[in-house]
Each structure stands twice: as structure tokens, then as C-alpha cells.
XYZ file of C-alpha atoms in Angstrom:
703
model
C 138.698 2.059 27.007
C 138.179 4.853 24.761
C 136.444 3.942 21.649
C 134.641 1.107 23.311
C 130.986 1.505 24.001
C 129.624 -0.302 26.964
C 125.850 -1.061 26.888
C 124.307 -1.728 30.216
C 121.044 -3.742 30.019
C 118.453 -3.677 32.820
C 117.175 -7.117 33.678
C 113.345 -7.390 33.192
C 110.943 -10.294 33.668
C 109.137 -11.657 30.655
C 105.598 -10.114 30.162
C 102.617 -11.990 31.573
C 99.446 -12.634 29.605
C 96.003 -11.616 31.218
C 93.722 -14.625 30.684
C 90.623 -13.091 32.418
C 87.637 -12.499 30.143
C 87.280 -9.009 28.899
C 84.340 -6.989 30.154
C 81.799 -5.964 27.497
C 80.746 -2.406 27.808
C 77.215 -1.813 26.389
C 76.668 1.789 25.438
C 73.505 3.497 26.619
C 70.830 3.847 23.932
C 70.727 7.214 22.408
C 67.376 8.516 21.095
C 67.514 9.052 17.366
C 67.510 12.612 16.299
C 64.356 13.216 14.234
C 64.801 15.915 11.692
C 62.716 18.987 12.138
C 60.981 18.588 8.786
C 59.786 15.105 9.774
C 58.258 16.390 12.964
C 56.596 19.206 11.170
C 55.119 16.782 8.615
C 53.645 14.643 11.337
C 52.117 17.641 12.997
C 50.680 18.817 9.723
C 49.221 15.393 8.996
C 47.647 15.299 12.467
C 46.083 18.664 11.917
C 44.869 17.836 8.412
C 43.319 14.473 9.374
C 41.754 15.725 12.564
C 37.950 15.443 12.639
C 37.552 19.153 13.329
C 39.644 20.028 10.282
C 37.724 17.597 8.128
C 34.418 18.961 9.373
C 35.551 22.509 8.657
C 36.727 21.530 5.155
C 33.417 19.788 4.422
C 31.552 22.862 5.639
C 33.569 25.191 3.413
C 33.107 22.918 0.402
C 29.444 22.471 1.128
C 28.672 26.173 1.227
C 30.665 26.818 -1.881
C 28.909 24.005 -3.715
C 25.548 25.375 -2.559
C 26.187 28.382 -4.758
C 26.957 26.247 -7.811
C 24.035 23.969 -7.056
C 21.694 26.922 -6.625
C 22.891 28.389 -9.951
C 22.211 25.070 -11.669
C 18.709 24.910 -10.115
C 17.884 28.498 -11.104
C 19.207 27.933 -14.612
C 17.116 24.817 -14.982
C 14.011 26.575 -13.680
C 14.610 29.421 -16.094
C 15.130 27.010 -18.938
C 11.981 25.075 -18.049
C 10.007 28.325 -17.899
C 11.130 29.495 -21.311
C 11.203 26.177 -23.179
C 9.082 23.046 -23.461
C 11.615 20.931 -21.560
C 9.218 20.322 -18.660
C 6.600 18.930 -21.001
C 9.181 16.735 -22.698
C 10.229 15.236 -19.376
C 6.653 14.497 -18.373
C 6.013 12.999 -21.823
C 8.985 10.617 -21.463
C 7.894 9.669 -17.937
C 4.410 8.789 -19.080
C 5.791 6.697 -21.947
C 8.192 4.899 -19.626
C 5.288 4.099 -17.291
C 3.277 2.760 -20.220
C 0.597 5.431 -19.700
C 0.124 6.516 -23.314
C -3.043 8.459 -22.613
C -1.153 10.736 -20.244
C 1.725 10.929 -22.752
C -0.666 12.218 -25.435
C -2.041 14.794 -22.963
C 1.446 16.096 -22.131
C 2.303 16.254 -25.833
C -0.804 18.381 -26.441
C 0.130 20.704 -23.553
C 3.614 21.122 -24.970
C 2.240 22.034 -28.348
C -0.058 24.660 -26.832
C 2.925 26.109 -24.951
C 4.937 26.382 -28.207
C 2.080 28.135 -29.965
C 1.709 30.655 -27.149
C 5.430 31.291 -27.115
C 5.412 31.889 -30.893
C 2.642 34.457 -30.537
C 4.549 36.289 -27.829
C 7.677 36.426 -29.992
C 5.737 37.770 -32.991
C 4.242 40.424 -30.722
C 7.767 41.538 -29.750
C 8.470 42.477 -33.359
C 5.826 45.188 -33.251
C 6.319 46.225 -29.641
C 9.114 48.865 -30.172
C 7.057 50.944 -32.580
C 4.014 50.605 -30.415
C 6.029 51.573 -27.350
C 7.483 54.621 -29.106
C 4.039 55.769 -30.165
C 2.786 55.228 -26.674
C 5.630 57.267 -25.214
C 5.095 60.179 -27.618
C 1.394 60.265 -27.058
C 1.794 59.976 -23.325
C 4.444 62.694 -23.190
C 2.372 65.056 -25.278
C -0.686 64.493 -23.173
C 1.288 64.850 -20.002
C 2.880 68.201 -21.081
C -0.477 69.454 -22.219
C -2.020 68.552 -18.892
C 0.790 70.303 -17.011
C 0.488 73.441 -19.134
C -3.303 73.513 -18.611
C -2.719 73.154 -14.902
C -0.167 76.040 -15.038
C -2.682 78.269 -16.852
C -5.256 77.599 -14.171
C -2.728 78.485 -11.442
C -1.688 81.650 -13.293
C -5.288 82.784 -13.564
C -5.975 81.981 -9.956
C -2.825 83.714 -8.669
C -2.873 86.447 -11.321
C 0.784 85.651 -11.971
C 1.861 84.663 -15.490
C 4.981 82.883 -14.203
C 2.834 80.159 -12.654
C 2.154 78.745 -16.089
C 5.483 76.856 -16.015
C 5.343 75.992 -12.328
C 3.944 72.417 -12.838
C 6.527 71.762 -15.541
C 9.334 72.913 -13.292
C 8.068 70.735 -10.437
C 8.205 67.678 -12.642
C 11.702 68.633 -13.761
C 12.818 68.999 -10.132
C 11.285 65.604 -9.282
C 13.174 63.947 -12.155
C 16.436 65.594 -11.035
C 15.831 64.288 -7.496
C 15.390 60.746 -8.836
C 18.601 61.068 -10.814
C 20.425 62.210 -7.669
C 19.091 59.282 -5.695
C 20.155 56.868 -8.407
C 23.641 58.423 -8.521
C 23.982 58.004 -4.741
C 22.632 54.440 -4.659
C 24.096 53.106 -7.904
C 27.704 52.783 -6.725
C 27.008 50.725 -3.576
C 24.325 48.764 -5.460
C 26.809 47.782 -8.168
C 29.261 46.707 -5.486
C 26.796 44.779 -3.316
C 24.656 43.369 -6.165
C 26.934 40.428 -7.023
C 27.098 39.434 -3.368
C 23.304 39.588 -3.082
C 23.036 37.421 -6.174
C 25.458 34.865 -4.712
C 23.523 34.892 -1.456
C 20.270 34.166 -3.332
C 21.913 31.302 -5.189
C 23.318 29.984 -1.925
C 19.862 30.115 -0.330
C 18.355 28.113 -3.201
C 21.157 25.538 -3.075
C 20.978 25.236 0.698
C 17.244 24.706 0.687
C 17.564 21.953 -1.931
C 20.720 20.478 -0.320
C 22.417 20.832 -3.739
C 25.772 19.407 -2.760
C 27.457 15.966 -2.970
C 26.636 13.526 -0.207
C 30.171 13.614 1.220
C 29.938 17.368 1.725
C 26.613 17.373 3.488
C 26.563 17.408 7.288
C 26.472 14.037 8.971
C 23.097 13.720 10.685
C 22.223 10.757 12.884
C 18.460 10.362 13.170
C 16.072 7.601 13.960
C 14.256 6.747 10.748
C 12.140 4.034 12.366
C 8.506 4.903 11.960
C 9.246 7.675 9.492
C 6.073 8.790 7.672
C 5.653 7.270 4.275
C 5.916 9.870 1.486
C 5.948 9.468 -2.317
C 9.678 10.180 -2.461
C 10.403 7.468 0.130
C 8.306 4.915 -1.789
C 9.957 5.762 -5.126
C 13.434 5.649 -3.608
C 12.629 2.261 -2.013
C 11.521 0.911 -5.379
C 14.551 2.382 -7.160
C 16.907 0.686 -4.750
C 15.091 -2.636 -4.887
C 17.706 -4.238 -7.170
C 15.557 -4.514 -10.314
C 17.628 -2.977 -13.147
C 14.646 -2.347 -15.449
C 12.780 -0.583 -12.649
C 15.779 1.498 -11.645
C 16.470 2.606 -15.215
C 12.825 3.418 -15.884
C 12.681 5.650 -12.789
C 15.837 7.497 -13.889
C 14.310 8.182 -17.329
C 11.074 9.552 -15.872
C 11.034 13.321 -15.798
C 9.085 13.329 -12.517
C 11.571 10.908 -10.866
C 8.966 8.156 -10.728
C 6.095 10.016 -9.043
C 3.739 9.113 -11.887
C 3.969 5.425 -10.841
C 2.247 6.058 -7.544
C -1.419 6.385 -6.800
C -2.693 8.353 -3.804
C -1.242 7.313 -0.474
C -4.287 6.438 1.655
C -4.528 5.944 5.380
C -5.552 2.310 5.948
C -5.998 1.306 9.565
C -2.714 1.264 11.434
C -0.742 2.044 8.241
C -0.996 3.442 4.731
C -1.784 1.897 1.383
C -0.575 2.855 -2.075
C -0.932 1.334 -5.552
C 2.200 1.281 -7.708
C 1.899 0.947 -11.473
C 5.101 -0.698 -12.576
C 6.794 0.454 -15.802
C 6.856 -1.745 -18.871
C 9.347 -4.621 -18.563
C 8.988 -4.994 -14.758
C 6.969 -7.946 -13.420
C 4.940 -7.860 -10.226
C 6.687 -11.090 -9.175
C 10.050 -9.252 -9.092
C 8.661 -6.880 -6.517
C 6.903 -9.603 -4.493
C 10.063 -11.658 -4.271
C 11.937 -8.738 -2.724
C 9.563 -8.040 0.151
C 12.247 -7.973 2.819
C 14.476 -5.564 0.906
C 11.525 -3.300 0.103
C 10.535 -3.260 3.771
C 14.088 -2.349 4.820
C 14.169 0.406 2.190
C 10.967 1.768 3.725
C 12.550 1.597 7.227
C 10.119 -1.123 8.244
C 10.378 -4.742 9.329
C 9.411 -7.409 6.847
C 6.184 -8.267 8.672
C 5.104 -4.622 8.473
C 4.900 -4.563 4.641
C 2.318 -6.541 2.697
C 2.358 -6.787 -1.136
C -0.851 -7.782 -2.918
C -2.087 -7.603 -6.496
C -5.169 -5.443 -7.215
C -7.356 -5.687 -10.289
C -5.300 -3.311 -12.432
C -2.651 -4.977 -14.610
C 1.067 -4.534 -13.829
C 0.173 -3.025 -10.427
C 1.192 -3.909 -6.895
C -0.619 -2.697 -3.777
C 1.660 -1.893 -0.854
C 0.277 -1.805 2.673
C 2.843 -0.328 5.043
C 2.175 -0.490 8.736
C 3.083 2.217 11.160
C 6.263 1.148 12.925
C 5.398 -1.231 15.768
C 1.647 -1.018 15.219
C 1.262 -4.741 14.467
C 2.853 -5.650 17.776
C 0.047 -3.965 19.688
C -3.024 -6.063 20.598
C -6.404 -5.346 19.110
C -9.525 -4.856 21.174
C -11.629 -7.592 22.813
C -14.149 -9.648 20.859
C -17.722 -8.365 20.644
C -18.701 -11.763 22.071
C -16.974 -10.740 25.318
C -18.276 -7.180 25.442
C -21.882 -7.557 24.287
C -24.004 -9.905 26.386
C -26.976 -9.447 24.062
C -25.178 -10.578 20.945
C -26.809 -13.503 19.102
C -25.892 -15.494 16.002
C -27.671 -16.361 12.769
C -26.214 -19.303 10.899
C -27.824 -18.412 7.571
C -27.528 -14.611 7.442
C -25.058 -13.594 10.150
C -21.322 -13.172 10.166
C -18.977 -14.188 13.003
C -16.928 -11.278 14.434
C -13.468 -12.812 14.016
C -11.124 -9.848 14.328
C -9.725 -6.963 12.301
C -8.036 -6.674 8.981
C -4.872 -4.676 8.493
C -6.878 -1.580 7.650
C -8.468 -1.707 11.116
C -11.915 -2.669 9.759
C -13.917 -5.411 11.392
C -13.344 -8.820 9.773
C -16.522 -10.886 9.897
C -16.842 -14.375 8.436
C -19.953 -16.045 7.039
C -20.205 -19.706 8.071
C -23.277 -20.570 6.064
C -22.756 -23.896 4.257
C -18.969 -23.559 4.298
C -16.492 -26.242 5.214
C -13.627 -24.821 7.295
C -9.930 -25.538 7.566
C -7.620 -23.682 9.995
C -3.961 -24.616 10.051
C -0.647 -23.299 11.296
C 2.359 -24.159 13.390
C 1.943 -25.337 16.967
C 1.008 -22.835 19.652
C 0.102 -20.037 17.260
C -3.561 -19.628 18.254
C -5.254 -22.146 15.963
C -7.599 -23.569 18.622
C -8.482 -20.092 19.899
C -9.348 -18.933 16.360
C -11.479 -21.996 15.661
C -13.148 -21.849 19.039
C -14.105 -18.185 18.571
C -16.163 -19.114 15.499
C -17.779 -22.036 17.318
C -18.707 -19.848 20.297
C -20.435 -17.329 18.076
C -22.299 -19.994 16.165
C -23.334 -21.626 19.437
C -25.483 -18.515 20.096
C -27.763 -19.849 17.336
C -29.858 -22.412 19.179
C -30.614 -24.393 15.975
C -26.959 -25.464 15.507
C -25.808 -28.847 16.759
C -22.119 -29.443 17.542
C -20.233 -32.718 17.594
C -16.669 -32.065 18.662
C -13.515 -34.208 18.731
C -10.574 -32.544 20.423
C -7.622 -34.840 19.639
C -5.309 -32.811 21.831
C -7.336 -33.319 24.966
C -6.029 -30.328 26.896
C -9.465 -29.101 27.950
C -9.683 -26.280 25.383
C -13.211 -27.355 24.446
C -14.475 -28.315 27.927
C -16.909 -25.374 27.953
C -18.907 -27.136 25.234
C -20.119 -29.726 27.709
C -23.847 -29.096 27.679
C -23.615 -27.492 24.213
C -22.206 -30.251 22.013
C -24.051 -33.526 21.698
C -20.674 -35.257 21.415
C -17.384 -34.169 22.955
C -14.322 -36.409 22.530
C -11.146 -35.276 24.266
C -7.848 -37.111 24.001
C -4.946 -37.887 21.703
C -4.872 -41.686 21.749
C -5.802 -44.091 19.007
C -9.022 -44.915 20.879
C -9.977 -41.213 20.699
C -9.186 -41.205 16.955
C -11.451 -44.206 16.508
C -14.196 -42.378 18.389
C -13.640 -39.244 16.270
C -13.788 -41.331 13.091
C -17.061 -42.884 14.156
C -18.383 -39.422 15.006
C -17.619 -38.196 11.483
C -19.061 -41.404 10.024
C -22.181 -40.729 12.067
C -22.294 -37.337 10.404
C -22.127 -39.116 7.035
C -25.120 -41.253 7.991
C -27.040 -38.191 9.091
C -26.126 -36.534 5.775
C -27.363 -39.531 3.821
C -30.590 -39.579 5.809
C -31.209 -35.933 5.050
C -30.349 -36.372 1.391
C -32.839 -39.243 1.096
C -35.520 -37.266 2.889
C -34.726 -34.009 1.121
C -37.896 -32.414 -0.164
C -36.864 -28.783 0.014
C -36.681 -28.923 3.776
C -34.279 -26.606 5.602
C -32.314 -28.926 7.887
C -30.762 -27.565 11.103
C -26.964 -27.112 10.903
C -24.782 -29.942 12.144
C -21.144 -28.965 12.745
C -18.610 -31.817 12.944
C -15.556 -30.174 14.480
C -12.212 -32.016 14.680
C -9.370 -30.147 16.300
C -5.847 -31.497 15.693
C -7.130 -33.482 12.719
C -3.579 -34.416 11.761
C -3.702 -36.936 14.600
C -6.560 -38.705 12.862
C -4.792 -38.781 9.490
C -1.636 -40.195 11.072
C -3.386 -42.831 13.210
C -2.019 -46.349 12.471
C -4.932 -48.255 14.029
C -7.066 -50.612 11.904
C -10.525 -52.056 12.455
C -11.542 -55.712 12.473
C -11.735 -55.647 8.659
C -8.130 -54.387 8.469
C -9.318 -51.015 7.245
C -7.059 -48.193 8.569
C -8.602 -45.321 10.483
C -5.837 -42.904 9.396
C -4.064 -42.360 6.103
C -5.280 -41.000 2.801
C -6.123 -44.170 0.862
C -9.535 -45.091 -0.462
C -9.923 -47.551 2.387
C -8.975 -45.046 5.109
C -12.095 -44.528 7.235
C -11.542 -40.946 8.501
C -10.320 -39.741 5.082
C -13.281 -41.358 3.305
C -15.831 -39.915 5.732
C -14.326 -36.436 5.437
C -14.407 -36.592 1.649
C -18.047 -37.704 1.632
C -19.065 -34.772 3.774
C -17.031 -32.373 1.611
C -18.767 -33.701 -1.450
C -22.417 -33.521 -0.361
C -22.772 -32.291 3.208
C -23.101 -28.615 2.306
C -26.450 -29.165 0.597
C -28.083 -30.419 3.824
C -26.113 -28.275 6.294
C -23.784 -31.027 7.508
C -20.391 -29.286 7.739
C -16.906 -30.416 8.666
C -14.534 -27.999 10.465
C -10.960 -29.088 10.919
C -7.969 -27.621 12.682
C -4.506 -28.987 11.873
C -0.921 -28.042 12.538
C 2.271 -28.077 10.450
C 0.522 -29.324 7.261
C 2.122 -31.920 4.976
C 0.727 -34.215 2.293
C 0.708 -37.003 4.879
C -1.168 -35.279 7.731
C -3.384 -33.166 5.515
C -4.171 -34.879 2.190
C -4.740 -32.740 -0.876
C -8.347 -33.834 -1.483
C -9.317 -32.950 2.109
C -7.674 -29.546 2.245
C -9.098 -28.556 -1.141
C -12.602 -29.544 -0.016
C -12.762 -26.617 2.470
C -14.566 -23.506 1.336
C -12.847 -21.321 3.952
C -9.114 -21.878 4.386
C -7.178 -19.948 6.996
C -3.555 -20.208 8.038
C -1.518 -18.878 10.923
C 2.281 -18.687 10.751
C 3.883 -21.493 8.759
C 7.438 -22.556 8.078
C 7.740 -22.664 4.280
C 6.019 -21.405 1.136
C 5.140 -24.983 0.156
C 3.160 -25.297 3.438
C 1.413 -22.019 2.621
C 0.344 -23.473 -0.721
C -0.999 -26.568 1.032
C -2.933 -24.437 3.531
C -4.392 -21.763 1.205
C -3.896 -23.036 -2.335
C -1.664 -21.871 -5.196
C -4.002 -19.069 -6.272
C -3.914 -17.321 -2.895
C -0.118 -17.594 -2.562
C 0.489 -16.425 -6.122
C -1.750 -13.482 -5.329
C 0.402 -12.401 -2.374
C -0.781 -14.562 0.548
C 2.277 -15.353 2.663
C 1.557 -16.982 6.051
C 5.102 -18.387 5.919
C 6.334 -14.816 6.387
C 4.371 -14.304 9.636
C 6.607 -14.355 12.697
C 6.278 -17.534 14.750
C 5.483 -16.650 18.347
C 5.074 -12.920 17.657
C 2.122 -12.953 15.251
C -0.067 -15.293 17.290
C -3.663 -15.142 16.192
C -2.865 -13.496 12.848
C -4.508 -15.419 10.044
C -4.276 -15.255 6.244
C -7.783 -16.136 5.022
C -8.873 -17.320 1.597
C -12.671 -17.512 1.446
C -15.698 -16.074 -0.272
C -17.287 -15.725 3.144
C -15.245 -12.701 4.125
C -14.936 -9.306 2.488
C -11.694 -9.308 0.448
C -10.554 -6.211 -1.499
C -11.295 -6.467 -5.194
C -8.525 -8.202 -7.129
C -6.987 -9.896 -4.075
C -7.170 -13.600 -3.338
C -6.777 -13.421 0.448
C -6.929 -11.118 3.410
C -4.909 -10.920 6.610
C -6.967 -10.967 9.812
C -5.813 -10.279 13.360
C -8.251 -12.353 15.402
C -9.768 -11.451 18.745
C -8.370 -13.622 21.545
C -10.970 -15.140 23.851
C -9.429 -16.774 26.882
C -10.839 -19.892 28.501
C -12.640 -18.029 31.314
C -14.376 -15.703 28.875
C -15.142 -18.604 26.523
C -16.870 -20.402 29.398
C -19.013 -17.324 30.113
C -20.035 -17.106 26.437
C -20.829 -20.841 26.426
C -23.071 -20.385 29.457
C -25.028 -17.741 27.546
C -25.395 -20.161 24.653
C -26.627 -22.885 26.997
C -29.263 -20.570 28.368
C -30.718 -20.272 24.871
C -31.233 -24.059 24.646
C -33.549 -26.513 26.393
C -30.612 -28.551 27.649
C -28.202 -30.710 25.759
C -26.711 -33.962 26.994
C -23.117 -34.209 25.960
C -21.797 -37.687 25.250
C -18.163 -37.577 26.242
C -17.136 -41.147 25.361
C -18.394 -43.375 22.566
C -18.521 -46.948 23.803
C -17.951 -49.750 21.316
C -18.566 -53.475 21.534
C -20.050 -53.364 25.060
C -23.346 -54.724 26.480
C -25.833 -51.880 26.451
C -28.625 -50.979 28.902
C -31.181 -49.355 26.600
C -33.306 -47.865 29.381
C -30.276 -46.352 31.083
C -29.089 -45.032 27.725
C -32.516 -43.490 27.043
C -32.387 -41.774 30.421
C -28.851 -40.505 29.689
C -29.755 -38.989 26.333
C -32.851 -37.238 27.768
C -30.588 -34.938 29.763
C -32.353 -32.393 31.954
C -35.308 -31.844 29.644
C -38.685 -32.951 31.098
C -39.705 -34.488 27.761
C -37.997 -35.091 24.397
C -39.478 -36.000 21.040
C -39.123 -39.699 20.208
C -37.403 -38.797 16.935
C -34.768 -36.805 18.859
C -34.287 -39.635 21.334
C -33.600 -42.053 18.465
C -31.084 -39.638 16.950
C -29.299 -39.172 20.265
C -29.160 -42.959 20.840
C -27.680 -43.402 17.388
C -25.031 -40.811 18.203
C -24.317 -42.538 21.490
C -23.689 -45.885 19.863
C -24.370 -46.450 16.184
C -23.674 -50.155 16.466
C -26.373 -50.722 19.107
C -28.948 -48.114 18.124
C -28.127 -47.088 14.612
C -30.942 -49.193 13.116
C -33.568 -48.633 15.794
C -37.042 -47.607 14.675
C -39.708 -45.779 16.714
C -41.284 -49.180 17.251
C -38.104 -50.547 18.891
C -37.987 -47.561 21.243
C -41.674 -47.870 22.051
C -41.354 -51.584 22.881
C -38.366 -51.024 25.234
C -40.202 -48.207 27.055
C -43.500 -50.065 27.325
C -41.726 -53.134 28.766
C -40.188 -50.839 31.382
C -43.482 -49.071 32.168
C -42.329 -45.718 30.685
C -44.263 -45.752 27.418
C -44.178 -42.608 25.207
C -47.161 -40.282 25.188
C -48.437 -37.358 23.146
C -47.702 -33.754 23.992
C -49.097 -31.055 21.722
C -49.991 -33.761 19.209
C -46.423 -35.260 19.027
C -45.009 -38.413 20.618
C -42.518 -37.659 23.416
C -40.606 -39.559 26.050
C -41.029 -38.296 29.622
C -37.931 -38.058 31.797
C -39.869 -38.660 35.028
C -41.377 -41.872 33.667
C -37.978 -43.270 32.610
C -36.456 -42.269 35.971
C -39.310 -43.965 37.859
C -38.912 -47.099 35.712
C -35.195 -47.265 36.480
C -35.929 -46.895 40.187
C -38.647 -49.565 40.260
C -37.037 -52.244 38.127
C -35.540 -55.274 39.819
C -31.849 -55.566 40.677
C -31.462 -58.348 38.132
C -32.370 -55.924 35.368
C -35.370 -57.919 34.211
C -37.023 -54.734 32.995
C -34.152 -54.013 30.608
C -34.444 -55.255 27.060
C -31.072 -55.506 25.484
C -31.364 -55.356 21.777
């Protein structure tokens, strides 16, 4: 068996395959290792960008730049003091402002400065020789004086050595000064540059001579900041008018020559600005809001008007918040003894922006007050009527086409009071105005130089009349602005001729348009006043183009906040020279106070019967109507009774003569009689006739 190799094999089973899914092992996240230089960079960036670091860097830069800025300022001051640069700057500023008279004056001053400088320089050529001569002469005289003093001492002391004692004392004093200088000179040379830098820093710090980014951040309330020349010039420079900005930059005085004196004017200040050549006043007026914001004011606190001087704007700048404070009460409410004079007096209406009393003359002036709804139009109009009611010669006929009772206190003052917004009330108001036309014509025909008593036809909410669609039996419209429109035609007739005989039309309207306030009617008013309006076009309708072009801007008043503030265009109120309008803050008189004032006005009169409704097309009772128009007066002139009857119903009594009235009264047993030589109608007689007449009314003569 040798040589044979036997291999023994161990029996093994075939390998099995594991079919189970393998488990996925997710390794735990490991934070990335940030290099040290990255972390250091982040830390450095945090430190560098930190607000404390930035503040410290700005502070260091600021104080360093103060030194350079101070050096620049000192150098400029030195240069200005030794050269004619200052005069050249002022000359250029005057030329840029178009003030050639001032430019010639600055040129003359500069020439005088140059001549004086030339003389000083010529004197310097001779000054060394003169100085040397002066030193030699002075030294000789000084030594001689000292020697003489020494001789005197020697004689007095009987010691010859005292002759040189004064000289030696002077020598010792000079040596002491030299010693002091030697001691001080070293430190002074070392400290001197630092003192010079400190002085330059002080100049730069005082003038804030550093870039804006380096200056400290200061948060302050600029609202109500006092108005100074620099603030006004800066506001104009930043107004966005390139020609104005460039002109201010070229002016040597930085624009100060444009400004007149800043004057205190009521609750604000006023300043005239002469604009440089090439800048229009319109460019400034059209940027009112931006100018106000530049002055740290609201738009309603800055008013721009045009004075008499050419190329000049007048800025009135209110104290912050002053226009939101109410003004005082009306003199009508505080002075019980106040009376009115239609011809010579002026109604106390309110205050202008300067705080001065604004008084309006009503003598022979048609009046138009307009504005948006609920802005104080009725109160402003009523204040004028209440003042004028204190003149007992004035007659009122009032149509309130709103009918809210705002004019109820005129019952017993007005001979006619219509209250209501309907078409029937418009018809009554139209007939009232037409009655005024008839009275005007009567006065014109009887005019012989007589001074007729004032008759005020007052229509509040007149836009209701112009927009009324009603027509009469002849198909003539009551409203509208056509030649056939009854209210429009009557208003135009009074505007044309009523002033001459003291028949005046006052109208109050709201939200004016060409439809509810025709052009011919609004331009017939002598006094035009407007409260807050919505657009510039409405302002032109209310006040006219001239007033708006001159700076009047009721459309810039704040609706709801500027109640009672009026822009007035009239020759009956004091307006600053060169201006076409004035802004008035009116006194508010509430209804209770208005009633008290009306009672005072009634006490001045004999008694007025107010006709509150005009009847049309109805059967009349003449005797009852006569009794109604007599009111509470014991007797009334027959002429006045006829006039009151005509006002009551023009259709029934418009053509009555004294004979007609006499016939009716005689038939009733209440015939007129003479009192003080004039025919009158007695109230007691008419009342007795009404009581005694039969129930069938046989004593009434209906004409």
C-alpha cells in the first residue's frame, strides 16, 4: 500500500442561502469640524459689525475729521480776512438773486478793501527803517534816562557806584526774562502743536465740520421747530426746483439774501422770499405740500401768497398745531351793547391768520358763501345776518331750503321766513326773490336821491333752487340757468341793479358746479367766500380765477377739521396789499347764543310779523290778512301795510292801492286814521271788526 495515497473526504451538506433582508445600519450624524480660522473670521465679523464697534469707529472718525474741518474753516476765515473773497461771494449772490443794486454796493466795498490793503502793503516797505530808527531813539533815551536816574541816586547816597545801579537792574530783569523763556520754551514747543490741534478741533466741533455719516445719530422731535432763515432756505433748496437749488448753491451767503425779515404774524410767522432769476412763483406755489414738509409742518399750516413785489412769494407758517385750536367767542356773544350800522359798520366775522380781527363791510354788497356740506356755511352766513339784524332799519326776507331750523330765531325779525327743501318751498323762495325784484323796480322808479332802507334777500342752500325741476303754469322752469328760469332771472336782475337801491341778495350754496351755481350768478356777488372744497376747479367757481391764481386755495383746507375757516375775496374786508384773498377763521355762534342775539335785535324793533308760508292760488280774507300783517304793533302806516300784504301774497295784493285798502277797512268798520299827520291802520280797530263781523263773512271784501 506503499506509494498509494489515500484521501479521506469529510461529508458536508451543501451551503444554504440566507434570504432574509439585510439590515441597513444608519451611521449617527457627526458634526462637521469647522476650521479654527473660519470660527475666528466669524467672531471678527461679529465684533466689527456690532453697533458698539460701529459707534466707536464713527466717533473716532468724527473727532479726527473735526480737526481737518476746523483747519479748513480757519484757513477760509484767514483767506477771507486777507483777500476780497468775501466781497466776491456776496457780489455773486446779489447777482444770482437779481439784486443788481446790492451787487454794485458789494463791488464798491470790495474796491475800497483792495485800496486799503494796497496802502497797508506800501506802508510795510518803509516800516523796517522806521522801526530801526524808533528802536535807536528809544534805546538812547532809555539809557540816558537810566544814567540820569543813577546820577540822582549817587548824589543822594553819596556813592559813585550808584550811577550804574539802574542799568544793572535792567540787565538783571532782562536776564530773568531770558531764564523764564529758557525754562518755558521746551515744554511750550512740545505742547504747542497739541494746543493748536485742540483749537482746530474746537472750531470743527462747534461747526459740526464732519460728514453726515460720522456725526452722532440724534433722534429729536422737529415738529413745531422755530422757523429760522437757515430752515427756510434749506426748505426752498430741497423743493425740487433745479434753477432754485443751483442759484442757492452759487450764492455766497447760502441764500440768505433771498429772505426778508421773519415777522411774527398771529399764531405763526411771515417771511417774504425774493426768488432768483429763472424761478417762477408758480413753481413754488405748486409745491406747497413739499415745502410744508420741508419746514416740518402740515400742508394746512403753510400758506403761499403773492405780495406786490415782483418775483416774490410770501410764506405764512403757522406754529405747529396752532390752527387746530379754536379762536375766541364772537363779540356778538360777549358784548350785549353791540349794535350794527349797515352803511358804516363792519361785521365781526372772525380772525385772520395773523390773529387780527377780520371785519366785513356789508354795505351794498351781494354775498356768496359756498363750501362742502357740514363745514359751517350756515353758521358763517348766519353770523353776518345776526350782526346786521342789530341795525333796526334792515329788513330780512329769508328762504332756508334745508329746513333744519337753523334760521328759526329770525321769526319776529324777518318779514318772510321759508323753511323746507321741497319744490313748493323753492317756488315760495323764487316768488320771494321776485318780490324783491318788484321792490327794487319800485325804488328805482321812485329814486330821487332817497336813501332806501336795506332789504336783504337771503337764500340758504340756493343750489336746491337752481336744481328744482318744477315749472309754472306757463311752462317756465323755477330752477336751471336758462333765460326763462325764474329764480336765475330774478337773481340776475337783483345783481344787476339792486345794489343802487339797497336791495341785496345773499346766497349760501354747497359743492358748487356749473349746474347748481351758474357762472353769471356767482360772478354777480361782490363778496365771495368759500369753506373747504374738493377740487381747484370748484375753488375757481367759488372765488374766481384771479383769487386762485393769487394763492387762494380753499380746496386745500381739510374737510371736517377746518370747519368755519373761509377764504374770502372781497373789497369789503382788509386784505394785505398785493393779495387777492384772505383766510378767515370765523367765530362760531351756536343756536342758543344766536337766539339770544336775535332777541336783542327784536328789542330794537317795534315788532315784525314773520310770514312763514306764502300761499298761492287760494281764496283770501283781506281783513284777516291785514290783521296778520299788523303783528303786535298798535298802529302801522298804511304804506307799510300795503307792502306787507304784497309780500304775503303778490298775486292777491301786489296791485293794491291805498284806496283799495281804505275801502276794505271802511266796509269792515276799521277805517284808517291820522296819527302825527300820517295815515295809519289801528290794530284794535281791525281786531274789533273781525270780532263783530257775521259768521258768513259778509264784512269781508275779497278782491
